XYZ file of C-alpha atoms in Angstrom:
102
model
C -26.629 -0.883 22.550
C -25.490 0.682 19.302
C -25.858 4.423 19.083
C -27.015 4.811 15.469
C -27.100 8.613 15.693
C -23.375 8.648 16.421
C -22.659 6.304 13.502
C -24.874 8.336 11.173
C -23.022 11.505 12.202
C -19.630 9.863 11.608
C -20.760 8.567 8.202
C -21.953 12.069 7.295
C -18.631 13.630 8.296
C -16.718 10.998 6.315
C -18.906 11.641 3.269
C -18.358 15.400 3.444
C -14.574 14.987 3.704
C -14.571 12.491 0.828
C -16.708 14.835 -1.288
C -14.126 17.608 -0.935
C -11.362 15.157 -1.837
C -13.362 13.920 -4.838
C -13.845 17.485 -6.066
C -10.112 18.185 -5.797
C -9.277 15.009 -7.728
C -11.878 15.826 -10.380
C -10.476 19.337 -10.809
C -6.924 17.999 -11.027
C -7.852 15.368 -13.616
C -9.775 17.897 -15.727
C -6.990 20.444 -15.506
C -4.241 17.968 -16.379
C -5.855 15.939 -19.156
C -2.878 16.695 -21.398
C -0.654 14.559 -19.137
C -2.448 11.459 -20.455
C -0.393 10.921 -23.601
C -0.664 7.135 -23.768
C -3.845 6.000 -25.619
C -4.630 3.467 -22.891
C -4.312 6.162 -20.235
C -6.544 8.500 -22.261
C -9.138 5.743 -22.412
C -8.897 5.219 -18.631
C -9.290 8.961 -18.122
C -12.410 9.085 -20.287
C -13.858 6.025 -18.548
C -13.119 7.404 -15.087
C -14.728 10.736 -15.942
C -17.858 8.911 -17.173
C -17.987 6.916 -13.927
C -17.529 10.146 -11.953
C -20.370 11.816 -13.835
C -22.716 8.865 -13.306
C -21.735 8.610 -9.666
C -22.502 12.296 -9.212
C -26.119 11.627 -10.214
C -26.240 8.405 -8.203
C -24.981 10.092 -5.066
C -27.691 12.737 -5.318
C -30.307 10.006 -5.605
C -28.937 8.296 -2.502
C -28.883 11.611 -0.643
C -32.542 12.200 -1.533
C -33.341 8.652 -0.373
C -31.565 9.443 2.896
C -33.829 12.439 3.405
C -37.050 10.498 2.870
C -36.030 7.088 4.205
C -37.338 5.750 7.494
C -34.901 6.060 10.394
C -33.867 2.408 10.265
C -32.656 2.831 6.640
C -30.580 5.993 7.128
C -27.456 4.223 8.347
C -27.403 1.535 5.598
C -27.997 4.156 2.863
C -25.306 6.349 4.400
C -22.859 3.453 4.460
C -23.596 2.693 0.794
C -23.060 6.333 -0.051
C -19.658 6.378 1.644
C -18.661 3.020 0.147
C -19.396 4.107 -3.426
C -17.762 7.487 -2.838
C -14.635 5.727 -1.578
C -14.518 3.442 -4.636
C -14.833 6.383 -7.039
C -12.119 8.316 -5.181
C -9.832 5.275 -5.241
C -10.275 4.960 -8.997
C -9.625 8.669 -9.544
C -6.584 8.659 -7.254
C -5.083 5.631 -9.030
C -5.551 7.405 -12.349
C -3.903 10.560 -11.013
C -0.919 8.504 -9.842
C -0.673 6.810 -13.229
C -0.765 10.153 -15.016
C 1.945 11.589 -12.783
C 4.213 8.546 -13.091
C 4.117 7.949 -16.837
């Protein structure tokens, strides 16, 4: 039988680690905006920062849903939270690489 408590704990740990990584990427991107000299890269930076801002609000909504959701919904909501967090981090990390390599 699947131990959902173990999976929920692992998902929580992954989310916390990803949140720290997301914060570091956000701080780096904000602190190094001047590296984006190409107009297309500036547009990507602005778009990524908008996505990050919207995701910030969305993640809080999912976290609140996790707190009030029935037990059988905690794991799916947690997985969605980690999935979206991973996608935002991937986008931010790709942008950071582009800014460093231009």
